[in-house]
GROMACS .gro file of C-alpha atoms in nm:
model
  355
    1ALA     CA    1   0.000   0.000   0.000
    2GLU     CA    2   0.284   0.240   0.079
    3THR     CA    3   0.446   0.159  -0.256
    4LEU     CA    4   0.121   0.240  -0.436
    5LYS     CA    5   0.088   0.566  -0.244
    6ARG     CA    6   0.435   0.672  -0.360
    7ILE     CA    7   0.334   0.600  -0.721
    8ARG     CA    8   0.006   0.786  -0.669
    9ASP     CA    9   0.182   1.092  -0.533
   10ASN     CA   10   0.493   1.100  -0.753
   11GLY     CA   11   0.417   0.900  -1.068
   12HIS     CA   12   0.724   0.749  -1.235
   13ASP     CA   13   0.960   0.885  -0.969
   14GLY     CA   14   0.747   0.733  -0.694
   15PHE     CA   15   0.861   0.390  -0.811
   16TYR     CA   16   1.189   0.437  -0.995
   17LYS     CA   17   1.339   0.683  -0.749
   18GLY     CA   18   1.325   0.742  -0.375
   19LYS     CA   19   1.221   0.480  -0.122
   20THR     CA   20   1.122   0.202  -0.363
   21ALA     CA   21   1.445   0.232  -0.562
   22GLU     CA   22   1.644   0.234  -0.238
   23LEU     CA   23   1.470  -0.088  -0.126
   24MET     CA   24   1.547  -0.247  -0.461
   25GLU     CA   25   1.916  -0.158  -0.445
   26LYS     CA   26   1.940  -0.278  -0.084
   27ALA     CA   27   1.788  -0.616  -0.173
   28MET     CA   28   2.015  -0.652  -0.476
   29LYS     CA   29   2.329  -0.583  -0.273
   30ALA     CA   30   2.221  -0.827  -0.003
   31ASN     CA   31   2.151  -1.111  -0.249
   32GLY     CA   32   2.413  -1.070  -0.521
   33GLY     CA   33   2.178  -0.897  -0.764
   34MET     CA   34   2.278  -0.653  -1.036
   35ILE     CA   35   2.014  -0.376  -1.035
   36THR     CA   36   2.120  -0.041  -0.889
   37ALA     CA   37   1.922   0.267  -0.790
   38GLN     CA   38   2.073   0.435  -1.098
   39ASP     CA   39   1.938   0.157  -1.319
   40MET     CA   40   1.594   0.222  -1.172
   41ALA     CA   41   1.619   0.599  -1.228
   42ASP     CA   42   1.734   0.550  -1.588
   43TYR     CA   43   1.441   0.329  -1.686
   44GLN     CA   44   1.169   0.480  -1.902
   45ALA     CA   45   0.864   0.311  -2.049
   46VAL     CA   46   0.832   0.361  -2.424
   47ILE     CA   47   0.498   0.418  -2.594
   48ARG     CA   48   0.503   0.280  -2.948
   49LYS     CA   49   0.257   0.301  -3.234
   50PRO     CA   50   0.065  -0.025  -3.283
   51ILE     CA   51   0.122  -0.254  -3.579
   52GLU     CA   52  -0.157  -0.190  -3.833
   53PHE     CA   53  -0.246  -0.411  -4.130
   54ASP     CA   54  -0.549  -0.520  -4.333
   55TYR     CA   55  -0.706  -0.863  -4.360
   56ARG     CA   56  -0.999  -0.916  -4.599
   57GLY     CA   57  -1.110  -0.554  -4.566
   58TYR     CA   58  -1.075  -0.543  -4.185
   59THR     CA   59  -0.809  -0.337  -4.008
   60VAL     CA   60  -0.612  -0.517  -3.738
   61TYR     CA   61  -0.419  -0.325  -3.473
   62SER     CA   62  -0.173  -0.518  -3.260
   63MET     CA   63   0.142  -0.490  -3.053
   64TYR     CA   64   0.464  -0.339  -3.184
   65PRO     CA   65   0.811  -0.482  -3.102
   66PRO     CA   66   0.967  -0.579  -2.871
   67SER     CA   67   0.656  -0.796  -2.874
   68SER     CA   68   0.665  -1.030  -3.172
   69GLY     CA   69   0.289  -1.082  -3.164
   70GLY     CA   70   0.162  -0.819  -3.406
   71ILE     CA   71   0.419  -0.877  -3.679
   72THR     CA   72   0.403  -1.257  -3.661
   73MET     CA   73   0.023  -1.255  -3.675
   74ALA     CA   74   0.031  -1.013  -3.968
   75MET     CA   75   0.261  -1.245  -4.160
   76THR     CA   76   0.030  -1.541  -4.095
   77LEU     CA   77  -0.290  -1.362  -4.196
   78ASN     CA   78  -0.128  -1.206  -4.503
   79GLN     CA   79  -0.022  -1.551  -4.622
   80LEU     CA   80  -0.376  -1.683  -4.576
   81GLU     CA   81  -0.555  -1.399  -4.753
   82LYS     CA   82  -0.534  -1.566  -5.096
   83TYR     CA   83  -0.706  -1.886  -4.979
   84ASP     CA   84  -1.080  -1.943  -4.945
   85LEU     CA   85  -1.067  -2.073  -4.590
   86ALA     CA   86  -1.444  -2.071  -4.543
   87ALA     CA   87  -1.482  -2.307  -4.839
   88ALA     CA   88  -1.217  -2.536  -4.691
   89GLY     CA   89  -1.421  -2.570  -4.371
   90HIS     CA   90  -1.325  -2.489  -4.014
   91ASN     CA   91  -1.055  -2.725  -3.883
   92SER     CA   92  -1.077  -2.940  -4.195
   93ALA     CA   93  -0.755  -3.106  -4.310
   94ARG     CA   94  -0.704  -2.843  -4.579
   95TYR     CA   95  -0.769  -2.556  -4.339
   96VAL     CA   96  -0.537  -2.694  -4.069
   97HIS     CA   97  -0.268  -2.762  -4.329
   98LEU     CA   98  -0.276  -2.412  -4.480
   99VAL     CA   99  -0.287  -2.234  -4.144
  100THR     CA  100  -0.011  -2.456  -4.005
  101GLU     CA  101   0.214  -2.387  -4.303
  102ALA     CA  102   0.154  -2.013  -4.264
  103MET     CA  103   0.232  -2.036  -3.892
  104ARG     CA  104   0.550  -2.228  -3.966
  105ARG     CA  105   0.681  -1.958  -4.200
  106SER     CA  106   0.581  -1.669  -3.976
  107PHE     CA  107   0.760  -1.815  -3.675
  108SER     CA  108   1.076  -1.877  -3.878
  109GLN     CA  109   1.079  -1.508  -3.975
  110ARG     CA  110   1.008  -1.415  -3.612
  111ALA     CA  111   1.327  -1.596  -3.515
  112LYS     CA  112   1.528  -1.436  -3.792
  113TYR     CA  113   1.428  -1.073  -3.748
  114LEU     CA  114   1.248  -0.980  -3.427
  115GLY     CA  115   1.383  -0.815  -3.114
  116ASP     CA  116   1.396  -0.473  -2.945
  117PRO     CA  117   1.368  -0.219  -3.231
  118ASP     CA  118   1.596   0.022  -3.043
  119PHE     CA  119   1.878  -0.233  -3.081
  120ASN     CA  120   1.778  -0.351  -3.430
  121PRO     CA  121   1.765  -0.038  -3.647
  122ASP     CA  122   1.743  -0.247  -3.964
  123LEU     CA  123   1.433  -0.439  -3.846
  124PRO     CA  124   1.218  -0.436  -4.165
  125ILE     CA  125   0.879  -0.394  -3.998
  126GLU     CA  126   0.691  -0.249  -4.296
  127LYS     CA  127   0.823  -0.523  -4.522
  128LEU     CA  128   0.732  -0.802  -4.279
  129ILE     CA  129   0.370  -0.686  -4.234
  130SER     CA  130   0.315  -0.613  -4.604
  131GLN     CA  131   0.083  -0.816  -4.822
  132ALA     CA  132   0.363  -0.852  -5.075
  133TYR     CA  133   0.581  -1.029  -4.820
  134GLY     CA  134   0.290  -1.249  -4.715
  135ASP     CA  135   0.246  -1.347  -5.079
  136GLU     CA  136   0.618  -1.420  -5.104
  137LEU     CA  137   0.602  -1.652  -4.805
  138SER     CA  138   0.280  -1.826  -4.913
  139ALA     CA  139   0.425  -1.892  -5.259
  140THR     CA  140   0.646  -2.155  -5.093
  141ILE     CA  141   0.350  -2.344  -4.942
  142ASN     CA  142   0.285  -2.684  -5.096
  143GLU     CA  143  -0.093  -2.728  -5.074
  144ALA     CA  144  -0.059  -3.106  -5.075
  145ALA     CA  145   0.230  -3.168  -4.838
  146ALA     CA  146   0.386  -3.035  -4.519
  147THR     CA  147   0.715  -2.845  -4.529
  148LYS     CA  148   0.991  -2.969  -4.302
  149SER     CA  149   1.124  -2.715  -4.054
  150SER     CA  150   1.501  -2.689  -4.050
  151ALA     CA  151   1.681  -2.570  -3.738
  152GLY     CA  152   1.947  -2.392  -3.944
  153SER     CA  153   2.120  -2.154  -3.706
  154PHE     CA  154   1.822  -2.080  -3.482
  155ALA     CA  155   1.735  -2.187  -3.128
  156TRP     CA  156   1.441  -2.083  -2.909
  157ALA     CA  157   1.450  -1.974  -2.547
  158ASN     CA  158   1.176  -2.102  -2.320
  159GLU     CA  159   0.879  -1.871  -2.271
  160SER     CA  160   0.623  -1.867  -1.993
  161GLU     CA  161   0.253  -1.928  -2.056
  162GLU     CA  162   0.146  -1.771  -1.726
  163THR     CA  163   0.022  -1.438  -1.861
  164THR     CA  164  -0.298  -1.238  -1.810
  165HIS     CA  165  -0.525  -1.076  -2.067
  166TYR     CA  166  -0.844  -0.872  -2.051
  167SER     CA  167  -1.052  -0.697  -2.318
  168VAL     CA  168  -1.292  -0.408  -2.252
  169VAL     CA  169  -1.549  -0.214  -2.457
  170ASP     CA  170  -1.742   0.089  -2.329
  171ALA     CA  171  -2.074   0.246  -2.425
  172ALA     CA  172  -1.906   0.472  -2.682
  173GLY     CA  173  -1.738   0.180  -2.859
  174ASN     CA  174  -1.389   0.248  -2.726
  175MET     CA  175  -1.188  -0.071  -2.677
  176VAL     CA  176  -0.894  -0.183  -2.464
  177SER     CA  177  -0.696  -0.501  -2.527
  178ASN     CA  178  -0.444  -0.551  -2.245
  179THR     CA  179  -0.192  -0.832  -2.198
  180TYR     CA  180   0.061  -0.831  -1.914
  181THR     CA  181   0.286  -1.078  -1.739
  182LEU     CA  182   0.532  -1.145  -1.457
  183GLU     CA  183   0.672  -1.445  -1.652
  184TYR     CA  184   0.598  -1.781  -1.485
  185TRP     CA  185   0.378  -1.833  -1.183
  186TYR     CA  186   0.444  -1.546  -0.942
  187GLY     CA  187   0.739  -1.424  -1.150
  188SER     CA  188   1.068  -1.494  -0.972
  189LYS     CA  189   0.870  -1.581  -0.656
  190ILE     CA  190   1.066  -1.311  -0.471
  191VAL     CA  191   0.885  -1.032  -0.286
  192LEU     CA  192   1.089  -0.713  -0.248
  193GLU     CA  193   1.125  -0.670   0.126
  194GLY     CA  194   0.950  -0.357   0.250
  195ALA     CA  195   0.781  -0.291  -0.084
  196GLY     CA  196   0.517  -0.565  -0.102
  197PHE     CA  197   0.538  -0.661  -0.471
  198ILE     CA  198   0.675  -0.960  -0.661
  199LEU     CA  199   0.979  -0.930  -0.887
  200ASN     CA  200   0.925  -1.057  -1.242
  201ASN     CA  201   1.126  -1.317  -1.431
  202GLU     CA  202   1.130  -1.158  -1.775
  203MET     CA  203   1.499  -1.208  -1.849
  204GLY     CA  204   1.415  -1.559  -1.964
  205ASP     CA  205   1.256  -1.409  -2.276
  206PHE     CA  206   1.597  -1.319  -2.416
  207ASN     CA  207   1.781  -1.564  -2.643
  208PRO     CA  208   2.049  -1.686  -2.401
  209TRP     CA  209   2.264  -1.905  -2.631
  210PRO     CA  210   2.403  -1.725  -2.939
  211GLY     CA  211   2.394  -1.937  -3.253
  212ILE     CA  212   2.283  -2.261  -3.087
  213THR     CA  213   2.086  -2.498  -3.309
  214ASP     CA  214   1.830  -2.707  -3.125
  215SER     CA  215   1.546  -2.884  -3.306
  216THR     CA  216   1.356  -2.922  -2.979
  217GLY     CA  217   1.263  -2.557  -3.007
  218LEU     CA  218   1.514  -2.362  -2.801
  219ILE     CA  219   1.631  -1.936  -3.063
  220GLY     CA  220   1.979  -1.792  -3.053
  221THR     CA  221   1.952  -1.528  -3.324
  222PRO     CA  222   2.116  -1.186  -3.272
  223PRO     CA  223   1.805  -0.958  -3.263
  224ASN     CA  224   1.700  -1.088  -2.918
  225LEU     CA  225   2.033  -1.156  -2.748
  226VAL     CA  226   2.091  -1.000  -2.404
  227ARG     CA  227   2.234  -0.649  -2.402
  228PRO     CA  228   2.240  -0.377  -2.132
  229GLY     CA  229   1.931  -0.158  -2.156
  230LYS     CA  230   1.764  -0.388  -2.406
  231ARG     CA  231   1.401  -0.502  -2.383
  232MET     CA  232   1.334  -0.870  -2.431
  233LEU     CA  233   1.112  -1.016  -2.703
  234SER     CA  234   0.765  -1.138  -2.606
  235SER     CA  235   0.471  -1.303  -2.781
  236MET     CA  236   0.199  -1.082  -2.632
  237THR     CA  237  -0.062  -1.009  -2.898
  238PRO     CA  238  -0.332  -0.777  -2.762
  239SER     CA  239  -0.533  -0.684  -3.071
  240ILE     CA  240  -0.826  -0.475  -3.190
  241VAL     CA  241  -1.008  -0.541  -3.518
  242ALA     CA  242  -1.202  -0.264  -3.693
  243LYS     CA  243  -1.425  -0.243  -4.000
  244ASP     CA  244  -1.461   0.085  -4.192
  245GLY     CA  245  -1.321   0.280  -3.899
  246LYS     CA  246  -1.552   0.122  -3.640
  247ASN     CA  247  -1.421  -0.110  -3.368
  248LEU     CA  248  -1.545  -0.467  -3.409
  249MET     CA  249  -1.356  -0.676  -3.153
  250ALA     CA  250  -1.080  -0.673  -2.895
  251ILE     CA  251  -0.901  -1.001  -2.834
  252GLY     CA  252  -0.592  -1.140  -2.662
  253SER     CA  253  -0.465  -1.435  -2.466
  254PRO     CA  254  -0.194  -1.571  -2.237
  255GLY     CA  255   0.005  -1.873  -2.350
  256GLY     CA  256   0.368  -1.791  -2.433
  257ARG     CA  257   0.432  -1.841  -2.804
  258THR     CA  258   0.086  -1.999  -2.841
  259ILE     CA  259  -0.058  -1.650  -2.781
  260ILE     CA  260   0.009  -1.543  -3.139
  261ASN     CA  261  -0.167  -1.840  -3.298
  262THR     CA  262  -0.451  -1.828  -3.045
  263VAL     CA  263  -0.533  -1.467  -3.132
  264THR     CA  264  -0.485  -1.536  -3.504
  265GLN     CA  265  -0.737  -1.821  -3.496
  266CYS     CA  266  -0.991  -1.615  -3.300
  267ILE     CA  267  -0.970  -1.345  -3.570
  268LEU     CA  268  -1.000  -1.607  -3.846
  269ASN     CA  269  -1.305  -1.750  -3.670
  270VAL     CA  270  -1.480  -1.413  -3.674
  271ILE     CA  271  -1.381  -1.288  -4.019
  272ASP     CA  272  -1.367  -1.608  -4.224
  273PHE     CA  273  -1.628  -1.817  -4.043
  274ASP     CA  274  -1.868  -1.549  -3.919
  275MET     CA  275  -1.854  -1.667  -3.558
  276ASN     CA  276  -1.968  -1.454  -3.267
  277ILE     CA  277  -1.712  -1.384  -2.995
  278PHE     CA  278  -1.822  -1.677  -2.777
  279GLU     CA  279  -1.798  -1.922  -3.068
  280ALA     CA  280  -1.463  -1.775  -3.176
  281VAL     CA  281  -1.309  -1.808  -2.830
  282ASN     CA  282  -1.453  -2.155  -2.768
  283ALA     CA  283  -1.356  -2.317  -3.100
  284PRO     CA  284  -1.083  -2.585  -3.081
  285ARG     CA  285  -0.735  -2.461  -3.167
  286PHE     CA  286  -0.400  -2.588  -3.289
  287HIS     CA  287  -0.046  -2.453  -3.284
  288HIS     CA  288   0.275  -2.469  -3.485
  289GLN     CA  289   0.580  -2.256  -3.407
  290TRP     CA  290   0.830  -2.379  -3.671
  291LEU     CA  291   1.051  -2.548  -3.412
  292PRO     CA  292   1.001  -2.802  -3.272
  293ASP     CA  293   0.849  -2.930  -3.597
  294TYR     CA  294   0.520  -3.051  -3.452
  295LEU     CA  295   0.157  -2.963  -3.507
  296PHE     CA  296   0.002  -2.934  -3.161
  297PRO     CA  297  -0.379  -2.972  -3.166
  298GLU     CA  298  -0.613  -2.950  -2.871
  299LYS     CA  299  -0.798  -3.272  -2.791
  300ALA     CA  300  -1.113  -3.177  -2.981
  301ALA     CA  301  -0.943  -2.993  -3.268
  302LEU     CA  302  -0.893  -3.281  -3.513
  303SER     CA  303  -1.123  -3.565  -3.611
  304ALA     CA  304  -0.966  -3.907  -3.672
  305ASP     CA  305  -1.010  -3.860  -4.048
  306THR     CA  306  -0.855  -3.513  -4.042
  307LYS     CA  307  -0.557  -3.637  -3.843
  308LYS     CA  308  -0.508  -3.927  -4.087
  309ILE     CA  309  -0.500  -3.689  -4.384
  310LEU     CA  310  -0.257  -3.453  -4.211
  311LEU     CA  311  -0.023  -3.741  -4.125
  312GLU     CA  312  -0.033  -3.853  -4.488
  313MET     CA  313   0.061  -3.497  -4.589
  314GLY     CA  314   0.371  -3.522  -4.373
  315HIS     CA  315   0.265  -3.335  -4.060
  316ARG     CA  316   0.402  -3.457  -3.728
  317VAL     CA  317   0.105  -3.441  -3.489
  318ASN     CA  318   0.175  -3.415  -3.118
  319HIS     CA  319  -0.118  -3.443  -2.873
  320ARG     CA  320   0.084  -3.333  -2.571
  321ARG     CA  321  -0.127  -3.018  -2.519
  322ASN     CA  322  -0.475  -3.044  -2.371
  323THR     CA  323  -0.551  -2.675  -2.423
  324ILE     CA  324  -0.394  -2.387  -2.614
  325GLY     CA  325  -0.429  -2.030  -2.486
  326ARG     CA  326  -0.706  -1.873  -2.280
  327ALA     CA  327  -0.852  -1.601  -2.502
  328ASN     CA  328  -1.074  -1.326  -2.364
  329GLY     CA  329  -1.256  -1.100  -2.605
  330VAL     CA  330  -1.532  -0.846  -2.658
  331MET     CA  331  -1.725  -0.770  -2.973
  332ILE     CA  332  -1.968  -0.510  -3.110
  333ASP     CA  333  -2.240  -0.602  -3.359
  334LEU     CA  334  -2.182  -0.324  -3.612
  335GLU     CA  335  -2.549  -0.322  -3.718
  336SER     CA  336  -2.726  -0.330  -3.381
  337GLY     CA  337  -2.447  -0.194  -3.159
  338TRP     CA  338  -2.496  -0.491  -2.926
  339ARG     CA  339  -2.191  -0.559  -2.708
  340SER     CA  340  -2.092  -0.910  -2.608
  341GLY     CA  341  -1.799  -1.059  -2.426
  342ALA     CA  342  -1.659  -1.409  -2.389
  343ALA     CA  343  -1.416  -1.556  -2.140
  344ASP     CA  344  -1.235  -1.868  -2.252
  345PRO     CA  345  -1.373  -2.179  -2.078
  346ARG     CA  346  -1.016  -2.309  -2.078
  347ALA     CA  347  -0.952  -2.061  -1.793
  348PRO     CA  348  -1.133  -2.158  -1.472
  349ASP     CA  349  -1.089  -1.809  -1.329
  350GLY     CA  350  -1.200  -1.614  -1.638
  351GLY     CA  351  -1.527  -1.426  -1.667
  352ALA     CA  352  -1.730  -1.193  -1.888
  353ILE     CA  353  -1.909  -0.903  -1.713
  354GLY     CA  354  -2.134  -0.622  -1.831
  355TYR     CA  355  -2.226  -0.323  -1.617
   0.00000   0.00000   0.00000
């Protein structure tokens, strides 16, 4: 409570300077930590313009780097724009194949390019989210067979799935899509003595092993290697979808790297399959992140026939995941103005409330 009062009274300096910063430095010195009061004073949050791209006449706004979510989702949706997904059928073998192949390519580009833009001045954001680049990537998709992911020179770092997301819409149609995390359950599980809050564990989102190749799914590419003052890459994908300048839906999810594909599939469910927000959030999902080279479906996502076809196409199907993501979204019916919200039933503590 005293920490919150200092923030209330002094804003940024109420946390990053004065008593709280002193407590942080004291704890670091006592436990072999590295953060100093000067490090605290030097920190500044950066407000960045959202990623913005079009999909089938809808405008999608999502998170800018150092989150990888917006760009990776844009690459996936841009690849899929040329296919008639509705005709393929939701979670049919053709649909799962095409979406999986798009996911595979997007995540490979995520590994190659994405990190803190302040440390990657050549990060080609406009190119990556362009329809032309999506077309370039989708041109390599074999519609009859799965591509094999190659580790090359990439290796992934582990990423927590213990994140929180909420979506809000008000009477005027304004929307908020908010994802935040401590990284892992209760962050580092360390409470700063005298301050009352838990320290996070975000450093694990950096690529810790430069150049390591690991087909199990660990990334060691330069854009997200640890550097002083650098912000780590995340997969958070809070997103808002609009039509003709009017907000349609806000959506997001926890789930580590599965966040990106969870949000992507919710948007596909609404735009391509005309689902309402409850149907879109509830629908069975699947996930592919390039490495490890497995298609991860939820239990109810694939019928036996669909799985058989996908295996024949060369997909490696892994049923290790019972659920993928925990999406929470709100939606406005653009004709009636009716607002609706849906909390993912995969989350036992989620809820949708109107007031």
